[in-house]
Coordinates of C-alpha atoms and ligand atoms in Angstrom, one line a residue:
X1 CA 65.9 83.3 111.9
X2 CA 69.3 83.1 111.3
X3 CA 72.1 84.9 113.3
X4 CA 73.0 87.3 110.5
X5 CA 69.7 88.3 110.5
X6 CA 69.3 88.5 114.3
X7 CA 72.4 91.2 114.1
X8 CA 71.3 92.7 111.5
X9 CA 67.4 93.8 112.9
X10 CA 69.5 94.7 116.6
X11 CA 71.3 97.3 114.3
X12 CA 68.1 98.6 113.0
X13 CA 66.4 98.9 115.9
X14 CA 69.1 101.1 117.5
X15 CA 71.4 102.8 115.2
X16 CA 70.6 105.5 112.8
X17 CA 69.5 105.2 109.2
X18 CA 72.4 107.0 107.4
X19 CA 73.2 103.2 105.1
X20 CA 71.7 100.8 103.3
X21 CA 74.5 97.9 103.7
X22 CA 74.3 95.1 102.0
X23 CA 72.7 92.5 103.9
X24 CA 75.4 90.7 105.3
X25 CA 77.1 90.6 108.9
X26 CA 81.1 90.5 108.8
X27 CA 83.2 89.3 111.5
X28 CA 86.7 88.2 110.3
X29 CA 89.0 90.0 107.6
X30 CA 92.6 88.5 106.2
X31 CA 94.1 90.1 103.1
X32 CA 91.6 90.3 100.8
X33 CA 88.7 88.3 102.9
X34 CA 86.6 88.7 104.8
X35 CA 83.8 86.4 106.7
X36 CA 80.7 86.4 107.5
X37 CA 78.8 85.4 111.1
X38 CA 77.9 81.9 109.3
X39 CA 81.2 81.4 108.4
X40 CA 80.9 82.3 104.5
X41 CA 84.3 83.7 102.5
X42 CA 83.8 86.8 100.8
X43 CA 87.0 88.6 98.4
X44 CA 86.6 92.3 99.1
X45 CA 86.2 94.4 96.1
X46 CA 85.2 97.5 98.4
X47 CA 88.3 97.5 100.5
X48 CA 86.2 100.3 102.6
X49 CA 86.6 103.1 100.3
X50 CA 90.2 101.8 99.5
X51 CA 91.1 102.6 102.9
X52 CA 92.3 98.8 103.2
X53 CA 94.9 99.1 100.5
X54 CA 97.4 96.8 102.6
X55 CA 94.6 94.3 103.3
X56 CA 92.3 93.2 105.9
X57 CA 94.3 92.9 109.2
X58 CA 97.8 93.2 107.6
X59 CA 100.2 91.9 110.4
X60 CA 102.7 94.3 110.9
X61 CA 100.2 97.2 110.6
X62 CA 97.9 95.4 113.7
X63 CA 101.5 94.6 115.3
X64 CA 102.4 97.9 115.3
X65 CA 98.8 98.5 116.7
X66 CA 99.1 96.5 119.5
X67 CA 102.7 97.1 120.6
X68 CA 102.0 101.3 120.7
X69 CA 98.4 100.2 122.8
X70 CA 100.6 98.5 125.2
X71 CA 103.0 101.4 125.6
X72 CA 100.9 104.9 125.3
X73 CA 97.8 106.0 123.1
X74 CA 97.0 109.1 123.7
X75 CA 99.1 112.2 125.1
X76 CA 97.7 114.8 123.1
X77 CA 99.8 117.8 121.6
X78 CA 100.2 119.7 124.7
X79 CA 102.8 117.0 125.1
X80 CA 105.1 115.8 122.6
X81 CA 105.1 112.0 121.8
X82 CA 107.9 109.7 120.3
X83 CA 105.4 108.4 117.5
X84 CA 104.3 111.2 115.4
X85 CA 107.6 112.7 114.5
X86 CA 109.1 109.6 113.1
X87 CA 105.1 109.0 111.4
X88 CA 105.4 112.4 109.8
X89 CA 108.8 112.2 108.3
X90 CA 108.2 109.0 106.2
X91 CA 105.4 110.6 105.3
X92 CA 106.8 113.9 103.6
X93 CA 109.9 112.0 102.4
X94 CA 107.5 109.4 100.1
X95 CA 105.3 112.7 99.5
X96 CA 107.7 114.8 98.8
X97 CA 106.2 117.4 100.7
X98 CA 108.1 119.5 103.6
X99 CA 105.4 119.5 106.2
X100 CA 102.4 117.5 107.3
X101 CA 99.3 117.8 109.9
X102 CA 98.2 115.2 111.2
X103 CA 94.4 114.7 112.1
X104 CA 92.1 111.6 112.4
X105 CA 89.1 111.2 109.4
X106 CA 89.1 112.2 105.8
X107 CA 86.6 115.0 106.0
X108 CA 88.6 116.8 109.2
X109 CA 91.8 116.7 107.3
X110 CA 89.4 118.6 104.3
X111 CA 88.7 121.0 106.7
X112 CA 92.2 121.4 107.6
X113 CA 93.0 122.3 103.9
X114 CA 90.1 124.6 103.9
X115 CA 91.2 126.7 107.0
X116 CA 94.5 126.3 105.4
X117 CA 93.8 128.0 102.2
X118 CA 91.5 130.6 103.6
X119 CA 94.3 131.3 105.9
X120 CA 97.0 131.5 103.4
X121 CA 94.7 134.0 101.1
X122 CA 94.4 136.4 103.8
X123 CA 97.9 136.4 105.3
X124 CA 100.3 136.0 102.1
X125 CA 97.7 136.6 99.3
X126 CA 96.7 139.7 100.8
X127 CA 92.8 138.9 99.7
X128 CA 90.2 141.4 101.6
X129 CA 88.8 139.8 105.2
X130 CA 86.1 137.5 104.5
X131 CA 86.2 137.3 100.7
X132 CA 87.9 134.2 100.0
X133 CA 86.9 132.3 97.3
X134 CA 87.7 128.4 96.9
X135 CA 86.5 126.5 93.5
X136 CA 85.2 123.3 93.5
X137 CA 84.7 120.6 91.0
X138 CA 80.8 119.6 89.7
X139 CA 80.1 116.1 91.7
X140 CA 82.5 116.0 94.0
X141 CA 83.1 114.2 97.2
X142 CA 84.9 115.5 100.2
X143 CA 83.1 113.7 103.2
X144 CA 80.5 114.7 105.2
X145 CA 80.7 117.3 107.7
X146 CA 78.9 120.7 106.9
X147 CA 82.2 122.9 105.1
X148 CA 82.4 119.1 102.9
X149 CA 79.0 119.3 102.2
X150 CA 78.9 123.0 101.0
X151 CA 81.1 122.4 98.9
X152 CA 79.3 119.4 96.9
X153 CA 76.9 119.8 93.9
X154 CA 74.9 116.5 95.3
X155 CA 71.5 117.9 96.4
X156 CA 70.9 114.7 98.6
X157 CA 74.0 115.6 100.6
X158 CA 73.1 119.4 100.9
X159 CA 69.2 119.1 101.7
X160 CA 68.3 120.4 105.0
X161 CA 71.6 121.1 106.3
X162 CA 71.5 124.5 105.5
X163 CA 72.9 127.8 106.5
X164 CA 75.4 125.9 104.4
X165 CA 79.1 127.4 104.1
X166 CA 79.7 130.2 101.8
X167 CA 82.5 130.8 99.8
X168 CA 82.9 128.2 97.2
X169 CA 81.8 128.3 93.3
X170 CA 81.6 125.1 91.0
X171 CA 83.0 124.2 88.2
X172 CA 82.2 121.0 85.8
X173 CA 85.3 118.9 86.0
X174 CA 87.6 119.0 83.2
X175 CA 86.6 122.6 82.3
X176 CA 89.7 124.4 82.2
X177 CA 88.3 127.5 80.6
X178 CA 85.4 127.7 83.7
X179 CA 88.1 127.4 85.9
X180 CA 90.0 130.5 84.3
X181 CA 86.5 132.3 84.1
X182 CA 86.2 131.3 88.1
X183 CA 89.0 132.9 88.8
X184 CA 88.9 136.3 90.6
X185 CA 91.7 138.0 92.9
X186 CA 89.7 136.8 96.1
X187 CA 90.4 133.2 94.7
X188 CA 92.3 131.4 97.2
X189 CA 92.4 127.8 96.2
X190 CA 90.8 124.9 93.7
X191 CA 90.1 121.8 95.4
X192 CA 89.5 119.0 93.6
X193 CA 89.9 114.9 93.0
X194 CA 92.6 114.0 90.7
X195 CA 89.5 110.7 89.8
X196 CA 86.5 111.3 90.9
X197 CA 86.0 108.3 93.2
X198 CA 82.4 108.6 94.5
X199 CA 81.1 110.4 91.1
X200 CA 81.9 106.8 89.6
X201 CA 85.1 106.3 89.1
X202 CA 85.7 109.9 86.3
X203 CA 89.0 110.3 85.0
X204 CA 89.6 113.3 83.7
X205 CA 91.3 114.4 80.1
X206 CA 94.6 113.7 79.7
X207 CA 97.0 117.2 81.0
X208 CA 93.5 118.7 83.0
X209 CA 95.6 118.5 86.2
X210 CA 98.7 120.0 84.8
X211 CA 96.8 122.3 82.7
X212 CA 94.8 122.9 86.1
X213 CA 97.5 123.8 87.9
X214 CA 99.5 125.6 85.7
X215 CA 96.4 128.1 85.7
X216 CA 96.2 127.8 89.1
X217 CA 100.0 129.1 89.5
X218 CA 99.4 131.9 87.1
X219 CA 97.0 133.5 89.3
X220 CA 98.4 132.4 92.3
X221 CA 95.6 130.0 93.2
X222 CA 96.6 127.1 95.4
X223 CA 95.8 123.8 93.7
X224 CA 94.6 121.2 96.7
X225 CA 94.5 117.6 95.7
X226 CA 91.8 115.6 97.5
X227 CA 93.8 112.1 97.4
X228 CA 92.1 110.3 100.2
X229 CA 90.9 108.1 98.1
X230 CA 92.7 107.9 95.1
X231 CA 96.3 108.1 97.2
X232 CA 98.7 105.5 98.3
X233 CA 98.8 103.1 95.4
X234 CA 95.5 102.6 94.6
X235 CA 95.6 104.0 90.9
X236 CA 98.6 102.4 90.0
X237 CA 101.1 105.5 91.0
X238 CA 102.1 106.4 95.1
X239 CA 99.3 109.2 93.9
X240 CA 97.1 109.7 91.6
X241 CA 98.7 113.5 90.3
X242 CA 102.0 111.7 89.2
X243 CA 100.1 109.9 86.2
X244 CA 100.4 113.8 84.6
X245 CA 103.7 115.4 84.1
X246 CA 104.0 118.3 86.6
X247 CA 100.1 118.1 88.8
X248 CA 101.9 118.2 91.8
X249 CA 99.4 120.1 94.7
X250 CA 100.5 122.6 96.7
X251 CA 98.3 121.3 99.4
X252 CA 97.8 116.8 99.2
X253 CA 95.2 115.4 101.4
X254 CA 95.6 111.8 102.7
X255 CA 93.1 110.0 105.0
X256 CA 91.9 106.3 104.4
X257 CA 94.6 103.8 103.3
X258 CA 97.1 106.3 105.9
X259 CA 96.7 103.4 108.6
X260 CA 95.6 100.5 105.9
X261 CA 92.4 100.7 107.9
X262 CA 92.7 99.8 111.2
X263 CA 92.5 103.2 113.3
X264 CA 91.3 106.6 111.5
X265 CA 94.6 108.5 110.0
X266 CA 94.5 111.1 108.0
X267 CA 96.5 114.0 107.2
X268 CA 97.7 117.3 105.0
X269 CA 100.8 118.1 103.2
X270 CA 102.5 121.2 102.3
X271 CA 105.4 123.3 101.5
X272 CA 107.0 125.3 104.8
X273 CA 105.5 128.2 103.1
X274 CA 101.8 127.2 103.7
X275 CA 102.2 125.0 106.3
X276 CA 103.4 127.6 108.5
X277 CA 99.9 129.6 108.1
X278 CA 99.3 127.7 111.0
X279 CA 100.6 129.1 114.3
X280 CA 100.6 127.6 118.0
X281 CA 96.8 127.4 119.2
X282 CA 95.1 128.1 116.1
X283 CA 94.4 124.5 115.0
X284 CA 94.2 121.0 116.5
X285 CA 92.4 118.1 117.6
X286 CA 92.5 116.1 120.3
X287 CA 93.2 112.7 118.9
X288 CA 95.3 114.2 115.7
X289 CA 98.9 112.7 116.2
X290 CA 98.7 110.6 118.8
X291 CA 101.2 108.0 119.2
X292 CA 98.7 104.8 118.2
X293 CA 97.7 106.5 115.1
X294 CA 101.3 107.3 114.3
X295 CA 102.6 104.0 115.2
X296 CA 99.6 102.5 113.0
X297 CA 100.4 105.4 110.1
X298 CA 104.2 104.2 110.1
X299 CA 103.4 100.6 109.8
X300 CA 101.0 101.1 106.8
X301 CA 103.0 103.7 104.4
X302 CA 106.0 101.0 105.4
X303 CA 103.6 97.9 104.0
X304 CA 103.1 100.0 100.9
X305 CA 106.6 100.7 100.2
X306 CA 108.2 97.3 100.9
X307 CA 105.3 95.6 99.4
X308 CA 105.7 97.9 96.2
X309 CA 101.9 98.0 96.5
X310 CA 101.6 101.6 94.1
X311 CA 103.3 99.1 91.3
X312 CA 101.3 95.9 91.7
X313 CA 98.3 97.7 91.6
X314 CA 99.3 99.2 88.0
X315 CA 100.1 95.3 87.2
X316 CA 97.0 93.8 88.3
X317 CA 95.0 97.1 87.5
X318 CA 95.9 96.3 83.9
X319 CA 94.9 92.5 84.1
X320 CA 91.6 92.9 85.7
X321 CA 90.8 95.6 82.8
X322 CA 92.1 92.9 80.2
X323 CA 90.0 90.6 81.8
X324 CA 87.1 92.4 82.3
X325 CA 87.0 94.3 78.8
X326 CA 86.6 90.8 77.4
X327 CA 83.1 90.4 78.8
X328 CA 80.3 90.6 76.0
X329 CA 76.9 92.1 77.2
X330 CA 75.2 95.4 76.1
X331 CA 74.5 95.7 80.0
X332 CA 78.0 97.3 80.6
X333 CA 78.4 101.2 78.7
X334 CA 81.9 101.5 80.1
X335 CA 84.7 100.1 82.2
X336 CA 87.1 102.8 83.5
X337 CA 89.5 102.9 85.6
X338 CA 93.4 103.3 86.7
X339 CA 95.3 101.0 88.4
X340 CA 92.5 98.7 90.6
X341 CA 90.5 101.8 91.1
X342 CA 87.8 100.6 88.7
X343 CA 84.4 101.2 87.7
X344 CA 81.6 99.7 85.7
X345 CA 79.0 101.6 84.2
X346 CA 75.8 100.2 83.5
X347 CA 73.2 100.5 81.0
X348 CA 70.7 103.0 83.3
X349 CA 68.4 101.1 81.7
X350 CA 68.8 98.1 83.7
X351 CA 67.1 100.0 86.8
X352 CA 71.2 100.9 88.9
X353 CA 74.0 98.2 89.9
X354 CA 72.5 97.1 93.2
X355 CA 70.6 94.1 92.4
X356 CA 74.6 93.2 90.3
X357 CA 76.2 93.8 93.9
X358 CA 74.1 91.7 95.6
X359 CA 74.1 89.4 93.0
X360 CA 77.9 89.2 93.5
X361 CA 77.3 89.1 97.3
X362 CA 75.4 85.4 95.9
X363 CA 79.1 84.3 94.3
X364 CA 81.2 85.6 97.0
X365 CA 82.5 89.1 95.9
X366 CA 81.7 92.3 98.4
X367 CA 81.1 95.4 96.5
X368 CA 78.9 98.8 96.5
X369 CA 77.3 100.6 94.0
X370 CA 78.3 104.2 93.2
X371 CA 76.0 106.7 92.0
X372 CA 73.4 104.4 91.3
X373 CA 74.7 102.8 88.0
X374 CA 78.2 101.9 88.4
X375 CA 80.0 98.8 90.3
X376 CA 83.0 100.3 91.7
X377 CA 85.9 97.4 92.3
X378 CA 88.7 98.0 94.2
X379 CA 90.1 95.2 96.2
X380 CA 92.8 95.3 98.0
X381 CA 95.9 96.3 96.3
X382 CA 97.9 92.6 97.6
X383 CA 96.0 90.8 95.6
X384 CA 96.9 88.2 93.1
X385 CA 96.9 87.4 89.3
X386 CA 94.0 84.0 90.0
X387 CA 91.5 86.3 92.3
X388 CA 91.8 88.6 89.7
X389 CA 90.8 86.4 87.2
X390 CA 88.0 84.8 89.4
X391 CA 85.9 88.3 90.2
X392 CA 85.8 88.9 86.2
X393 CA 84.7 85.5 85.5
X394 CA 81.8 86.0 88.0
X395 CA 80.7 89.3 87.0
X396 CA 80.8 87.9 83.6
X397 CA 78.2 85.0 85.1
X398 CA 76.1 88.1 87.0
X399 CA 76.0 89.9 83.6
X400 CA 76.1 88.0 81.1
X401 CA 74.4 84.7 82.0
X402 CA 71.9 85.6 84.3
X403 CA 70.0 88.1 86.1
X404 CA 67.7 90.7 83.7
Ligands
LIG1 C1 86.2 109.1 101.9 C2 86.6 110.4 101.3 C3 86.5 111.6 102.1 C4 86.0 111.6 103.6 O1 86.8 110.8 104.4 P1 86.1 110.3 105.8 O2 87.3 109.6 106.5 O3 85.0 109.5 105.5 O4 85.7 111.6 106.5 C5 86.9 112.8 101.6 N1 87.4 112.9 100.3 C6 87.4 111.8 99.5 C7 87.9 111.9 98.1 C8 87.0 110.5 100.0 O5 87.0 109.5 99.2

C-alpha cells in the first residue's frame, strides 16, 4: 500500500464524511503547485474555492504570518490591537466602502450581512418586528451554516436540517421582473452572487446587477453582494459588480482570497449609514480581527494590488478562453467564464465531469467538479501565459483524445 493511500484510509477511519476528495494526499504548495506525499507536481486549477488568488504559500503573505505569530495573535476586541485598524483601512480604501467588520469564514461574514440587513430594516426602514423579508437568488451558494442553508434552493443542502430559518423568498436569477414582484414593504435586502460560483460558473445578462439594484434603490431594498468568491481579482475586475456600470452593493461580502489562503479572513463592507446598525455588544466573535488575521489580511490585499493580480487575471482569463474555445469535441456544451473564473459544461450525457477531473488528476492538473457536469478552472491568478497554455492542451487530450 502506498503512503497516499495509508493517509488517506487514517482519514476515513476518523473524520467525518462531509467530502469526496479526489484521491490524492497534498503536502507542499508554491504558486500555482502543489505536491503530493510521493513527491508528484500538480498545477492547481481549484485554488480552494479561489481563496488562493495570490498563490500557494505567497511569501510576503506567510511572512507577514509568521512575524505577527511571533509578536501577538490573539487579543480579542475587548482590547484593541495595532493590526486590525491598519487591515481595515486598506481594505475600505480599495473597496471603496466606509466601514468594514471583520470576522473569520465566509458563511459567518453571511451571517453578519444577514443580522445586518434585518437590523437596518427594523431600525431605519421602519419594517414591523419580525417581518423582514430578504430575497434570494434560485441556486445559490452562501456556505453552510443553518441561516446559509435556509437560504439555498439546493435540496441536498437543506434535507434534514430543518426548523430551517424563515424569512427569505427565491427568485430565479436574472429575473428582474420576480424580483420587482418579490418585493413588499417588509423587504429588507436582496442577497445575491454577482456569478454564481458553485451553480457552475452562471453569469448573468448583461445590466441584471445594475438593473438589480436600481430596483432595489427604488424601494429602498439593500442590494448585498456575496463576493467571497468572485472578489479580489478573480473575474478579471478588484470585483466582480464593477464589470456593470453602477452594481455597486450597499453591503460587499469578502471571505476567501482576504488572506490569499493561509488563515480564515473574511469580512463586510458598508456605508457609515449601515454599518453603524451595529452597536457596542450586539455582534462579535472571538477570533474576528485579531491581529494574525489582520497582519495576514494586509499582506494579501497588498500582493493583489502590487501584483496587479485583478488585471492579469483579465489578461490570462482571455487566453485560457482563446485557448480553450479552440478545442473540438461535442463533449463540451459551453465554456463560460470571466477573467480565470471559468467553467466547462459538459454534455450531461457523458454521466458528470468527475471521471474528466480525475482524469486530469492523471496529467497533473487539480480540479473539482461543480454541480455535477461542469469543470470549474480557476488557478491561481499569478499564473503565466505557458501554464495556461499547457492545462488547455491537456483537457483537450482528456476530451478529445481519450476517455468515453
Ligand atoms: C465559499 C463561499 C461561501 C462560504 O465561505 P466559507 O468560508 O466556506 O464559510 C459563501 N459564499 C460564497 C459565494 C462562497 O463561494
Amino acid at each position: 500500500m502506498t503512503r497516499q493511500q495509508d493517509i488517506i484510509d487514517q482519514t476515513d477511519r476518523c473524520s467525518a464524511r462531509n467530502y469526496t476528495p479526489l484521491p490524492l494526499v497534498l503536502e507542499k504548495g508554491e504558486g500555482i503547485w502543489v505536491w503530493d506525499t510521493d513527491g508528484r507536481k500538480y498545477l492547481d486549477c481549484l485554488s480552494a474555492y479561489s481563496a488562493v488568488n495570490q498563490g500557494h504559500c505567497h511569501p510576503k503573505i506567510v511572512d507577514a504570518l509568521i512575524t505577527q505569530a511571533r509578536k501577538i495573535t490573539l487579543t480579542s476586541r475587548a482590547f484593541h490591537n495595532d493590526q486590525m485598524g491598519i487591515f481595515l483601512e486598506k481594505l475600505c480604501q480599495m473597496a471603496e466602502m466606509d466601514k468594514a467588520l471583520p470576522m473569520n469564514t465566509g458563511a459567518e461574514a453571511v451571517e453578519t450581512a444577514l443580522k445586518a440587513v434585518r437590523k437596518w430594516g427594523y431600525e431605519v426602514k421602519g419594517v414591523e418586528d419580525n417581518k423582514a423579508e430578504i430575497i434570494v437568488v434560485r441556486d445559490n451558494f452562501h456556505g453552510r451554516t443553518i441561516a446559509a442553508v435556509s437560504m439555498s434552493s439546493e435540496e441536498d443542502y437543506r434535507k434534514n436540517f430543518g426548523p430551517l430559518t424563515p424569512g427569505f423568498k427565491l427568485i430565479d436569477y436574472n429575473d428582474l421582473a420576480a424580483l420587482e414582484q418579490a418585493i413588499t414593504p417588509n423587504t429588507v435586502a436582496l442577497i445575491m452572487e454577482p456569478i454564481q460560483g458553485e451553480a457552475g460558473i452562471i453569469i448573468p445578462d448583461e445590466g441584471f446587477l445594475t438593473n438589480a439594484r436600481k430596483i432595489c434603490k427604488h424601494h429602498n431594498v439593500l442590494f448585498v453582494l456575496d463576493e467571497i468568491q468572485t472578489g479580489l481579482g478573480r473575474t478579471g475586475k478588484l470585483f466582480c459588480y464593477q464589470h456593470e456600470e453602477d452594481a455597486k452593493p450597499d453591503i460587499l461580502i469578502v471571505g476567501k482570497a482576504l488572506s490569499g489562503g493561509v488563515y480564515p479572513v473574511s469580512a463586510i463592507l458598508a456605508s457609515h449609514e449601515i454599518m453603524d446598525v451595529f452597536t457596542p455588544g450586539i455582534h462579535g466573535s472571538t477570533f474576528g480581527g485579531n491581529p494574525l488575521g489582520a497582519a495576514v489580511g494586509l499582506a494579501a490585499l497588498k500582493v493583489i494590488e502590487d501584483e496587479n493580480l485583478a488585471e492579469r487575471s483579465q489578461v490570462m482569463g482571455a487566453a485560457h478562453m482563446g485557448k480553450l474555445q479552440t478545442i473540438q469535441t461535442n463533449k463540451i456544451v459551453e465554456i463560460r467564464g470571466r477573467g480565470l473564473f471559468i467553467g466547462i459544461e459538459l454534455d450531461k450525457s457523458l454521466g458528470g465531469a468527475r471521471s474528466y477531473c480525475e482524469a486530469l488528476m492523471e496529467k497533473g492538473i487539480l480540479c473539482k467538479e461543480t454541480h455535477d457536469h461542469v469543470i470549474r478552472l480557476a488557478p491561481p491568478l499569478i499564473i503565466e501565459s505557458e501554464h495556461i497554455d499547457w492545462i488547455a492542451d491537456q483537457i483537450a487530450a482528456v476530451l478529445v483524445n481519450n476517455k468515453s
